[in-house]
Amino acid sequence: IARIKSVDISVRTRILSNFRDLWFARKDKEFVTNTSHHITETIWSIYSEQSKARNGLVLPFGMDHPVVNLFSQIFHPEAKGEKAPLQSAKAICRHLIDAILEAYRVEGQDEELGSRQLLKCLITLQVLLIAEPALCLSGSNRHYFIDCLLPYLHSDEKSGTSMEKKKAEAEQMACILSIIGCNLESINVLSDSVISVMTSTLQRIISAHDYLSVVAKAVELICKVCKSSEMTSQIVRKVGSSLLDGLRDALDVLNSTESLNPKQSAHLRRRLFVLGHLWRNGSSILLNNGEGDNALIQAVLETVIAWQNIGSPQIKVEALRALGMIMNGKPEIALRPNARGAIKDSLKVESNPVMQVCALRALTELMCNEEDFVKQQQKSNQNQTKRAKADMPLDSVCSEGELSVAAGVIRFFWDISILPLSIHVAAINNDTSNSSKVRISVLELFESVLRQGLVAPWSAVPSLVAICFDRDPIVQEQACRILRMYIIEKRSDFFESKVIDALNTAFSFAFSV
């Protein structure tokens, strides 16, 4: 459904209408019970298939997940006169939260059955609320979901717990954190007692939980809590300061001992991970809009970049990821010479492919975040002016004269780093798999750049044509799709003007692979 073109809008409208009739037609008790079961089993089957293909956590699903995207379109109909089925969806969410509480009760009697049913209901509720957070707001208690789930936001720290059980528990916690975040996003106000309990719980998860994806969701949630609590904001600032001081002290230790034991290395990687996520989600909390902000930013950059230069390979990767998250939390940081220099070094053709992928993803996220911000501004302007055509697609393309941090950053790297890297082949023992991973990341960047119009589109033609000759069929397919969608179908004259350069580049690239 997400890939149906705009010319087939009637097809998408009909399909989504059928889903609304199937799942959200009524809100009587019997219909809600049967529909909740059907949706739960449907989402569970998709989750089960994804779990087989991945060793790590699959949950929680994000807005970019196809299932979440489907429900988002169901809840926000494009056709005029068609109502959003929010009342029925709210009834289903209430039924699911009751089923979750019942599953917790059953879990105490039959652990395996209760845990499975619990995860099923949590996944379904999380998907629905990510698609439409306002579904939390049913009844007089606007923070009902928080009240219900906060007591279960704890970790079983008993020794001897199996890895399978730990993973199931981590996925449950990730879903609970996501659900509470959706509820908090919808109300933006909490009582002091709830804030106190939530803050202490999230601190414990951030400092001690084994799964970093759960830690990341906890950091995201505690930054949301800061909007309602100055006390929590002060705690977050102290945590950020403590992490920075710890990383600086470890630099001094490394300079004196020239080595770190495995435990110290793991501890440092966790510090970099948490610091990066704090800046990504709460840069406005860490910075006070005062004279000390510039010194703090410079200190954080110098420390993270120092670890990127002298740390072990694993620490270097984590430091680069942290740098990317810091830039995404405060985009202006990406314009600083030392930040640009660190990204530029990572994008060199001779750099470690893992570092190259991290740098490319950081740039892609920077552009996507700015694109989302522009869309939100346009949507806000539409709501304020109440234009008649407010339901038309929002424009994500930068107009002439618009200021764009992402545009300035990407233009700096485009010719000197990204284009050469896109067709570079680094074969190690005749294995080019690392190059394929890099090129997939490059193509994700290409698509975002071309969609937003941040560079001259004809400059991408030779590289895109060359990558169509890659050995990896996934890379081939993605390159052909981007070339067709953003170049040939929109401006075929660009393609024709660069066809000789494209064939020369493709000829050289084909021999390399």
Short mmCIF file of C-alpha atoms in Angstrom, two decimals:
data_model
loop_
_atom_site.label_atom_id
_atom_site.label_comp_id
_atom_site.label_asym_id
_atom_site.label_seq_id
_atom_site.Cartn_x
_atom_site.Cartn_y
_atom_site.Cartn_z
CA ILE A 1 0.00 0.00 0.00
CA ALA A 2 2.82 2.40 0.88
CA ARG A 3 4.38 1.94 -2.57
CA ILE A 4 1.24 2.57 -4.62
CA LYS A 5 1.84 5.67 -6.75
CA SER A 6 -0.30 8.77 -6.50
CA VAL A 7 -1.96 7.96 -9.86
CA ASP A 8 -3.43 4.88 -8.17
CA ILE A 9 -4.86 6.84 -5.26
CA SER A 10 -8.30 5.29 -5.81
CA VAL A 11 -6.84 1.80 -5.33
CA ARG A 12 -5.21 2.77 -2.03
CA THR A 13 -8.39 4.51 -0.87
CA ARG A 14 -10.48 1.39 -1.58
CA ILE A 15 -8.04 -0.94 0.19
CA LEU A 16 -7.85 1.26 3.28
CA SER A 17 -11.64 1.61 3.33
CA ASN A 18 -11.93 -2.19 3.33
CA PHE A 19 -9.58 -2.40 6.32
CA ARG A 20 -11.69 0.17 8.18
CA ASP A 21 -14.84 -1.86 7.49
CA LEU A 22 -13.11 -5.07 8.57
CA TRP A 23 -11.56 -3.87 11.83
CA PHE A 24 -13.14 -0.59 12.91
CA ALA A 25 -16.77 -0.66 11.78
CA ARG A 26 -18.37 -0.84 15.25
CA LYS A 27 -17.51 -0.46 18.91
CA ASP A 28 -19.88 -2.89 20.62
CA LYS A 29 -18.23 -5.32 23.06
CA GLU A 30 -18.50 -8.49 20.97
CA PHE A 31 -17.15 -6.84 17.83
CA VAL A 32 -14.27 -5.19 19.74
CA THR A 33 -13.30 -8.51 21.36
CA ASN A 34 -13.26 -10.43 18.07
CA THR A 35 -11.49 -7.64 16.18
CA SER A 36 -8.83 -7.25 18.88
CA HIS A 37 -8.08 -10.97 18.63
CA HIS A 38 -7.87 -10.83 14.83
CA ILE A 39 -5.55 -7.79 14.77
CA THR A 40 -3.40 -9.29 17.53
CA GLU A 41 -2.92 -12.57 15.69
CA THR A 42 -2.18 -10.75 12.41
CA ILE A 43 0.52 -8.56 13.96
CA TRP A 44 1.92 -11.51 15.95
CA SER A 45 2.43 -13.57 12.78
CA ILE A 46 4.38 -10.69 11.21
CA TYR A 47 6.47 -10.25 14.37
CA SER A 48 7.19 -14.00 14.51
CA GLU A 49 8.50 -14.04 10.95
CA GLN A 50 10.74 -11.05 11.63
CA SER A 51 12.06 -12.63 14.84
CA LYS A 52 13.22 -15.70 12.91
CA ALA A 53 15.38 -13.51 10.66
CA ARG A 54 17.01 -11.45 13.45
CA ASN A 55 19.02 -12.34 16.53
CA GLY A 56 18.48 -9.02 18.33
CA LEU A 57 15.29 -7.30 19.42
CA VAL A 58 12.67 -6.73 16.75
CA LEU A 59 10.54 -4.49 18.95
CA PRO A 60 9.36 -1.86 19.33
CA PHE A 61 8.07 -1.14 15.83
CA GLY A 62 8.73 2.40 14.60
CA MET A 63 6.70 4.71 12.40
CA ASP A 64 8.66 3.49 9.36
CA HIS A 65 7.49 -0.11 9.88
CA PRO A 66 4.97 -1.18 7.18
CA VAL A 67 2.39 -2.36 9.73
CA VAL A 68 2.50 0.93 11.65
CA ASN A 69 2.36 2.84 8.37
CA LEU A 70 -0.74 0.86 7.36
CA PHE A 71 -2.60 1.71 10.57
CA SER A 72 -1.52 5.34 10.32
CA GLN A 73 -3.17 5.53 6.88
CA ILE A 74 -6.27 3.76 8.21
CA PHE A 75 -6.60 6.33 11.02
CA HIS A 76 -6.01 9.31 8.72
CA PRO A 77 -8.23 8.89 5.64
CA GLU A 78 -7.42 10.97 2.56
CA ALA A 79 -10.84 10.73 0.92
CA LYS A 80 -13.18 13.61 1.68
CA GLY A 81 -16.18 12.66 3.74
CA GLU A 82 -14.61 9.49 5.14
CA LYS A 83 -14.36 9.60 8.92
CA ALA A 84 -11.39 8.36 10.90
CA PRO A 85 -12.44 5.28 12.94
CA LEU A 86 -10.92 6.60 16.17
CA GLN A 87 -13.80 5.73 18.53
CA SER A 88 -13.70 2.06 17.57
CA ALA A 89 -9.88 2.07 17.73
CA LYS A 90 -10.00 3.59 21.23
CA ALA A 91 -12.34 0.82 22.36
CA ILE A 92 -9.92 -1.78 20.98
CA CYS A 93 -7.00 -0.14 22.81
CA ARG A 94 -8.98 -0.20 26.08
CA HIS A 95 -9.73 -3.88 25.51
CA LEU A 96 -6.03 -4.55 24.88
CA ILE A 97 -4.87 -2.78 28.07
CA ASP A 98 -7.38 -4.88 30.07
CA ALA A 99 -6.04 -8.01 28.34
CA ILE A 100 -2.47 -6.97 29.25
CA LEU A 101 -3.37 -6.64 32.93
CA GLU A 102 -5.10 -10.02 32.78
CA ALA A 103 -2.00 -11.54 31.11
CA TYR A 104 0.18 -10.25 33.96
CA ARG A 105 -2.16 -12.02 36.40
CA VAL A 106 -2.04 -15.26 34.37
CA GLU A 107 1.75 -15.02 34.10
CA GLY A 108 1.99 -15.55 37.86
CA GLN A 109 0.14 -18.89 37.44
CA ASP A 110 1.35 -20.11 34.03
CA GLU A 111 4.52 -18.21 33.12
CA GLU A 112 4.89 -19.44 29.53
CA LEU A 113 1.24 -18.90 28.53
CA GLY A 114 1.00 -15.54 30.31
CA SER A 115 4.27 -14.23 28.84
CA ARG A 116 3.25 -15.12 25.28
CA GLN A 117 -0.21 -13.57 25.59
CA LEU A 118 1.29 -10.51 27.27
CA LEU A 119 3.76 -9.87 24.45
CA LYS A 120 1.02 -10.35 21.83
CA CYS A 121 -1.17 -7.67 23.39
CA LEU A 122 1.73 -5.29 24.06
CA ILE A 123 2.91 -5.46 20.43
CA THR A 124 -0.59 -4.76 19.10
CA LEU A 125 -1.24 -1.88 21.48
CA GLN A 126 2.17 -0.38 20.72
CA VAL A 127 1.55 -0.53 16.96
CA LEU A 128 -1.84 1.18 17.26
CA LEU A 129 -0.55 3.95 19.54
CA ILE A 130 2.52 4.68 17.41
CA ALA A 131 0.16 5.06 14.44
CA GLU A 132 -2.14 7.40 16.44
CA PRO A 133 -1.07 8.46 19.98
CA ALA A 134 -4.48 10.11 20.59
CA LEU A 135 -5.98 6.63 21.03
CA CYS A 136 -4.68 6.81 24.62
CA LEU A 137 -7.16 9.56 25.41
CA SER A 138 -10.32 7.58 26.10
CA GLY A 139 -12.17 8.13 29.34
CA SER A 140 -11.68 10.76 32.02
CA ASN A 141 -8.25 9.54 33.13
CA ARG A 142 -5.94 10.85 30.41
CA HIS A 143 -2.90 9.00 31.76
CA TYR A 144 -4.70 5.69 32.33
CA PHE A 145 -2.20 3.68 30.24
CA ILE A 146 0.73 5.09 32.24
CA ASP A 147 -0.98 4.22 35.53
CA CYS A 148 -1.64 0.67 34.33
CA LEU A 149 1.82 -0.13 32.91
CA LEU A 150 4.26 1.84 35.08
CA PRO A 151 4.22 -0.76 37.91
CA TYR A 152 5.42 -3.42 35.44
CA LEU A 153 8.36 -1.37 34.19
CA HIS A 154 10.99 -3.37 36.01
CA SER A 155 13.65 -5.94 35.19
CA ASP A 156 13.94 -9.48 36.52
CA GLU A 157 17.50 -9.51 37.84
CA LYS A 158 17.48 -13.07 39.21
CA SER A 159 20.61 -15.04 38.42
CA GLY A 160 20.28 -18.02 36.12
CA THR A 161 17.63 -16.42 33.90
CA SER A 162 17.82 -17.85 30.39
CA MET A 163 18.73 -15.66 27.42
CA GLU A 164 15.41 -16.43 25.77
CA LYS A 165 13.52 -15.20 28.82
CA LYS A 166 15.71 -12.09 29.05
CA LYS A 167 15.01 -11.30 25.41
CA ALA A 168 11.24 -11.72 25.88
CA GLU A 169 11.34 -9.49 28.94
CA ALA A 170 13.39 -6.87 27.08
CA GLU A 171 10.86 -6.78 24.24
CA GLN A 172 8.03 -6.41 26.76
CA MET A 173 9.85 -3.49 28.40
CA ALA A 174 10.58 -1.87 25.03
CA CYS A 175 6.86 -2.00 24.17
CA ILE A 176 5.83 -0.64 27.58
CA LEU A 177 8.30 2.24 27.25
CA SER A 178 6.93 3.02 23.79
CA ILE A 179 3.30 2.89 24.98
CA ILE A 180 4.01 5.15 27.97
CA GLY A 181 5.84 7.54 25.62
CA CYS A 182 2.77 7.71 23.35
CA ASN A 183 0.49 8.43 26.30
CA LEU A 184 2.85 11.09 27.62
CA GLU A 185 3.11 12.68 24.18
CA SER A 186 -0.67 13.07 24.10
CA ILE A 187 -1.06 14.75 27.50
CA ASN A 188 2.28 16.50 28.27
CA VAL A 189 1.42 16.72 31.98
CA LEU A 190 1.88 14.33 34.90
CA SER A 191 1.50 14.39 38.67
CA ASP A 192 4.64 14.82 40.76
CA SER A 193 4.32 11.34 42.26
CA VAL A 194 4.14 9.65 38.85
CA ILE A 195 7.05 11.74 37.58
CA SER A 196 9.17 10.77 40.59
CA VAL A 197 8.49 7.04 40.19
CA MET A 198 9.00 7.14 36.43
CA THR A 199 12.26 9.10 36.66
CA SER A 200 13.83 6.76 39.21
CA THR A 201 12.69 3.70 37.22
CA LEU A 202 14.11 5.04 33.96
CA GLN A 203 17.40 5.94 35.66
CA ARG A 204 17.74 2.36 36.83
CA ILE A 205 17.01 0.98 33.36
CA ILE A 206 19.51 3.36 31.71
CA SER A 207 22.29 2.46 34.10
CA ALA A 208 21.85 -1.30 34.35
CA HIS A 209 19.74 -2.92 31.60
CA ASP A 210 21.52 -5.47 29.41
CA TYR A 211 19.76 -4.57 26.13
CA LEU A 212 20.86 -1.27 24.66
CA SER A 213 17.70 -0.91 22.56
CA VAL A 214 15.73 -0.83 25.83
CA VAL A 215 18.21 1.72 27.21
CA ALA A 216 17.67 3.88 24.10
CA LYS A 217 13.87 3.85 24.60
CA ALA A 218 14.36 4.70 28.30
CA VAL A 219 16.55 7.69 27.39
CA GLU A 220 13.95 8.85 24.86
CA LEU A 221 11.19 8.59 27.46
CA ILE A 222 13.06 10.35 30.25
CA CYS A 223 13.70 13.27 27.87
CA LYS A 224 9.92 13.43 27.24
CA VAL A 225 9.31 13.49 30.99
CA CYS A 226 11.61 16.54 31.20
CA LYS A 227 8.93 18.60 29.42
CA SER A 228 6.74 18.19 32.51
CA SER A 229 9.41 18.25 35.22
CA GLU A 230 12.33 20.57 35.96
CA MET A 231 13.54 18.06 38.55
CA THR A 232 13.92 15.39 35.86
CA SER A 233 15.65 17.94 33.60
CA GLN A 234 18.24 18.59 36.33
CA ILE A 235 18.81 14.85 36.72
CA VAL A 236 19.32 14.47 32.96
CA ARG A 237 21.85 17.32 32.98
CA LYS A 238 23.72 15.65 35.84
CA VAL A 239 23.73 12.32 33.99
CA GLY A 240 25.06 14.01 30.85
CA SER A 241 27.77 15.80 32.83
CA SER A 242 28.72 12.58 34.64
CA LEU A 243 29.01 10.66 31.35
CA LEU A 244 31.21 13.37 29.84
CA ASP A 245 33.47 13.49 32.91
CA GLY A 246 33.80 9.71 32.88
CA LEU A 247 34.83 9.68 29.22
CA ARG A 248 37.40 12.42 29.85
CA ASP A 249 38.86 10.59 32.87
CA ALA A 250 39.09 7.40 30.81
CA LEU A 251 41.08 9.30 28.17
CA ASP A 252 43.63 10.20 30.83
CA VAL A 253 43.79 6.56 31.97
CA LEU A 254 44.29 5.39 28.40
CA ASN A 255 47.12 7.89 27.86
CA SER A 256 48.90 6.57 30.96
CA THR A 257 48.29 2.81 30.59
CA GLU A 258 47.93 2.54 26.77
CA SER A 259 45.33 -0.25 27.12
CA LEU A 260 41.86 -0.96 28.48
CA ASN A 261 40.57 -4.28 29.77
CA PRO A 262 37.36 -5.73 28.24
CA LYS A 263 35.20 -4.56 31.15
CA GLN A 264 36.48 -0.99 30.85
CA SER A 265 35.95 -1.09 27.08
CA ALA A 266 32.32 -2.27 27.45
CA HIS A 267 31.68 0.40 30.08
CA LEU A 268 33.05 3.11 27.77
CA ARG A 269 30.95 1.97 24.83
CA ARG A 270 27.84 2.13 27.02
CA ARG A 271 28.78 5.66 28.16
CA LEU A 272 29.17 6.79 24.54
CA PHE A 273 25.87 5.12 23.61
CA VAL A 274 23.89 6.81 26.41
CA LEU A 275 25.59 10.18 25.85
CA GLY A 276 24.71 10.07 22.15
CA HIS A 277 21.06 9.25 22.84
CA LEU A 278 20.81 11.97 25.49
CA TRP A 279 21.95 14.56 22.94
CA ARG A 280 19.78 13.09 20.22
CA ASN A 281 16.60 13.34 22.31
CA GLY A 282 17.41 16.09 24.79
CA SER A 283 19.94 18.58 23.40
CA SER A 284 17.59 21.42 24.40
CA ILE A 285 17.63 20.07 27.98
CA LEU A 286 21.43 19.75 28.17
CA LEU A 287 21.92 23.27 26.76
CA ASN A 288 20.67 26.25 28.77
CA ASN A 289 20.76 28.83 25.95
CA GLY A 290 23.52 30.60 27.86
CA GLU A 291 27.17 31.50 27.49
CA GLY A 292 28.30 28.05 28.62
CA ASP A 293 26.58 26.22 25.77
CA ASN A 294 29.39 26.75 23.27
CA ALA A 295 32.00 25.47 25.74
CA LEU A 296 29.87 22.39 26.51
CA ILE A 297 29.37 21.57 22.83
CA GLN A 298 33.09 21.96 22.18
CA ALA A 299 33.98 19.75 25.17
CA VAL A 300 31.57 17.00 24.06
CA LEU A 301 32.87 17.12 20.47
CA GLU A 302 36.51 17.03 21.50
CA THR A 303 35.94 14.08 23.83
CA VAL A 304 33.89 11.99 21.39
CA ILE A 305 36.25 12.70 18.48
CA ALA A 306 39.25 11.83 20.68
CA TRP A 307 37.76 8.38 21.30
CA GLN A 308 37.04 8.04 17.59
CA ASN A 309 40.74 8.63 16.89
CA ILE A 310 42.50 6.60 19.59
CA GLY A 311 40.02 4.01 20.84
CA SER A 312 39.75 0.34 19.94
CA PRO A 313 37.82 -0.52 16.74
CA GLN A 314 34.59 -1.12 18.70
CA ILE A 315 34.99 2.13 20.66
CA LYS A 316 35.75 4.07 17.46
CA VAL A 317 32.48 2.85 15.92
CA GLU A 318 30.48 3.72 19.04
CA ALA A 319 32.12 7.16 19.21
CA LEU A 320 31.19 7.86 15.59
CA ARG A 321 27.61 6.76 16.25
CA ALA A 322 27.52 9.09 19.26
CA LEU A 323 28.83 11.94 17.08
CA GLY A 324 26.04 11.28 14.57
CA MET A 325 23.39 11.38 17.29
CA ILE A 326 24.86 14.58 18.75
CA MET A 327 24.67 16.22 15.31
CA ASN A 328 21.08 15.07 14.88
CA GLY A 329 20.14 16.46 18.27
CA LYS A 330 21.70 19.83 17.44
CA PRO A 331 22.09 20.05 13.62
CA GLU A 332 24.21 23.23 13.76
CA ILE A 333 26.98 21.12 15.30
CA ALA A 334 27.41 19.39 11.92
CA LEU A 335 28.69 22.72 10.52
CA ARG A 336 31.59 22.87 13.01
CA PRO A 337 35.01 22.13 11.44
CA ASN A 338 35.97 19.37 13.89
CA ALA A 339 32.64 17.55 13.43
CA ARG A 340 32.88 17.80 9.63
CA GLY A 341 36.50 16.66 9.78
CA ALA A 342 35.59 13.54 11.79
CA ILE A 343 32.84 12.60 9.31
CA LYS A 344 35.12 13.32 6.35
CA ASP A 345 37.83 11.02 7.72
CA SER A 346 35.28 8.24 8.17
CA LEU A 347 34.05 8.62 4.57
CA LYS A 348 37.48 8.17 2.99
CA VAL A 349 37.63 5.20 0.62
CA GLU A 350 40.39 3.59 2.70
CA SER A 351 38.42 3.81 5.97
CA ASN A 352 36.85 0.87 7.76
CA PRO A 353 33.55 -0.02 5.98
CA VAL A 354 31.74 -0.11 9.34
CA MET A 355 32.84 3.49 9.98
CA GLN A 356 31.75 4.48 6.49
CA VAL A 357 28.27 3.02 7.06
CA CYS A 358 27.96 4.83 10.42
CA ALA A 359 28.93 8.17 8.87
CA LEU A 360 26.52 7.72 5.94
CA ARG A 361 23.64 6.81 8.25
CA ALA A 362 24.36 9.84 10.43
CA LEU A 363 24.09 12.12 7.38
CA THR A 364 20.93 10.37 6.16
CA GLU A 365 19.26 10.75 9.56
CA LEU A 366 20.29 14.41 9.68
CA MET A 367 18.51 15.05 6.38
CA CYS A 368 15.43 12.99 7.24
CA ASN A 369 15.03 14.79 10.57
CA GLU A 370 15.22 18.17 8.84
CA GLU A 371 12.71 16.99 6.24
CA ASP A 372 10.30 15.91 9.00
CA PHE A 373 10.78 19.27 10.73
CA VAL A 374 9.94 21.14 7.51
CA LYS A 375 6.81 19.03 7.03
CA GLN A 376 5.68 19.70 10.60
CA GLN A 377 6.15 23.43 10.08
CA GLN A 378 4.13 23.34 6.86
CA LYS A 379 1.39 21.32 8.57
CA SER A 380 1.31 23.82 11.43
CA ASN A 381 1.04 26.69 8.95
CA GLN A 382 -1.78 24.90 7.15
CA ASN A 383 -3.69 24.47 10.41
CA GLN A 384 -3.19 28.11 11.34
CA THR A 385 -4.34 29.51 8.01
CA LYS A 386 -7.08 26.83 7.58
CA ARG A 387 -6.45 26.52 3.88
CA ALA A 388 -9.03 24.67 1.87
CA LYS A 389 -6.41 22.32 0.41
CA ALA A 390 -4.81 21.42 3.72
CA ASP A 391 -5.07 17.70 2.92
CA MET A 392 -2.64 17.95 -0.03
CA PRO A 393 0.81 16.31 0.32
CA LEU A 394 3.39 18.45 2.07
CA ASP A 395 6.40 19.64 0.09
CA SER A 396 9.72 18.30 1.38
CA VAL A 397 11.84 20.07 -1.26
CA CYS A 398 13.99 23.04 -0.27
CA SER A 399 12.91 26.17 -2.13
CA GLU A 400 15.32 28.80 -3.35
CA GLY A 401 16.51 31.00 -0.50
CA GLU A 402 15.55 28.54 2.25
CA LEU A 403 18.16 27.93 4.93
CA SER A 404 19.03 24.27 5.39
CA VAL A 405 21.74 22.90 7.66
CA ALA A 406 21.46 19.49 6.00
CA ALA A 407 21.89 21.04 2.55
CA GLY A 408 25.08 22.83 3.59
CA VAL A 409 26.49 19.69 5.17
CA ILE A 410 25.65 17.38 2.27
CA ARG A 411 27.05 19.76 -0.34
CA PHE A 412 30.33 19.84 1.58
CA PHE A 413 30.67 16.03 1.40
CA TRP A 414 28.94 15.32 -1.92
CA ASP A 415 31.79 15.69 -4.44
CA ILE A 416 34.78 15.01 -2.21
CA SER A 417 33.49 12.02 -0.24
CA ILE A 418 30.09 10.56 -1.14
CA LEU A 419 30.35 10.24 -4.93
CA PRO A 420 33.86 8.62 -4.85
CA LEU A 421 32.77 6.26 -2.07
CA SER A 422 29.63 5.19 -3.94
CA ILE A 423 31.61 3.41 -6.67
CA HIS A 424 34.64 2.35 -4.63
CA VAL A 425 35.13 -1.42 -4.34
CA ALA A 426 37.10 -2.68 -1.34
CA ALA A 427 37.66 -6.39 -1.90
CA ILE A 428 39.18 -8.35 0.99
CA ASN A 429 40.12 -11.88 -0.11
CA ASN A 430 37.75 -11.47 -3.08
CA ASP A 431 34.89 -10.67 -0.67
CA THR A 432 33.01 -7.52 -1.68
CA SER A 433 30.15 -7.87 0.85
CA ASN A 434 31.41 -4.89 2.88
CA SER A 435 31.28 -2.73 -0.25
CA SER A 436 27.66 -3.81 -0.81
CA LYS A 437 26.72 -2.72 2.72
CA VAL A 438 28.37 0.65 2.13
CA ARG A 439 26.59 1.10 -1.19
CA ILE A 440 23.19 0.31 0.33
CA SER A 441 23.83 3.09 2.85
CA VAL A 442 24.99 5.37 0.02
CA LEU A 443 21.79 4.70 -1.92
CA GLU A 444 19.65 5.52 1.12
CA LEU A 445 21.52 8.82 1.28
CA PHE A 446 21.10 9.37 -2.48
CA GLU A 447 17.34 8.89 -2.24
CA SER A 448 16.96 11.38 0.60
CA VAL A 449 19.19 13.93 -1.16
CA LEU A 450 17.36 13.65 -4.49
CA ARG A 451 13.91 13.67 -2.88
CA GLN A 452 14.68 16.93 -1.09
CA GLY A 453 16.54 18.50 -4.01
CA LEU A 454 19.67 19.29 -1.98
CA VAL A 455 22.15 18.83 -4.86
CA ALA A 456 22.12 19.07 -8.65
CA PRO A 457 20.39 15.79 -9.66
CA TRP A 458 22.54 15.24 -12.76
CA SER A 459 25.62 14.89 -10.55
CA ALA A 460 24.23 11.58 -9.23
CA VAL A 461 23.58 10.04 -12.67
CA PRO A 462 27.02 8.46 -13.36
CA SER A 463 27.21 6.82 -9.93
CA LEU A 464 23.62 5.54 -10.05
CA VAL A 465 24.09 4.04 -13.53
CA ALA A 466 27.35 2.39 -12.42
CA ILE A 467 25.81 0.90 -9.28
CA CYS A 468 23.14 -0.72 -11.46
CA PHE A 469 25.97 -3.11 -12.49
CA ASP A 470 26.73 -4.18 -8.91
CA ARG A 471 26.90 -7.92 -8.18
CA ASP A 472 24.43 -7.68 -5.32
CA PRO A 473 20.86 -7.89 -6.74
CA ILE A 474 19.48 -5.86 -3.83
CA VAL A 475 21.91 -3.02 -4.60
CA GLN A 476 21.08 -3.27 -8.33
CA GLU A 477 17.34 -3.09 -7.72
CA GLN A 478 17.59 -0.13 -5.36
CA ALA A 479 19.91 1.83 -7.70
CA CYS A 480 17.61 1.22 -10.69
CA ARG A 481 14.55 2.29 -8.72
CA ILE A 482 16.16 5.56 -7.55
CA LEU A 483 17.50 6.30 -11.05
CA ARG A 484 14.09 5.74 -12.61
CA MET A 485 12.03 7.53 -9.94
CA TYR A 486 14.13 10.67 -9.39
CA ILE A 487 15.99 11.12 -12.69
CA ILE A 488 14.46 9.39 -15.73
CA GLU A 489 10.76 9.89 -14.88
CA LYS A 490 11.24 13.49 -13.70
CA ARG A 491 13.96 14.94 -15.95
CA SER A 492 15.04 12.59 -18.72
CA ASP A 493 17.13 15.41 -20.24
CA PHE A 494 19.45 15.21 -17.20
CA PHE A 495 20.01 11.53 -17.93
CA GLU A 496 20.66 12.10 -21.62
CA SER A 497 23.17 14.89 -20.95
CA LYS A 498 25.21 12.64 -18.63
CA VAL A 499 24.88 9.33 -20.48
CA ILE A 500 28.47 9.30 -21.81
CA ASP A 501 29.95 10.01 -18.38
CA ALA A 502 27.59 7.41 -16.92
CA LEU A 503 28.71 4.69 -19.35
CA ASN A 504 32.39 5.45 -18.75
CA THR A 505 31.88 5.24 -14.99
CA ALA A 506 29.82 2.05 -15.34
CA PHE A 507 32.54 0.47 -17.51
CA SER A 508 35.23 1.10 -14.89
CA PHE A 509 32.98 0.03 -12.02
CA ALA A 510 31.93 -3.22 -13.74
CA PHE A 511 35.57 -4.32 -14.02
CA SER A 512 36.17 -3.44 -10.35
CA VAL A 513 33.37 -5.65 -9.10
#
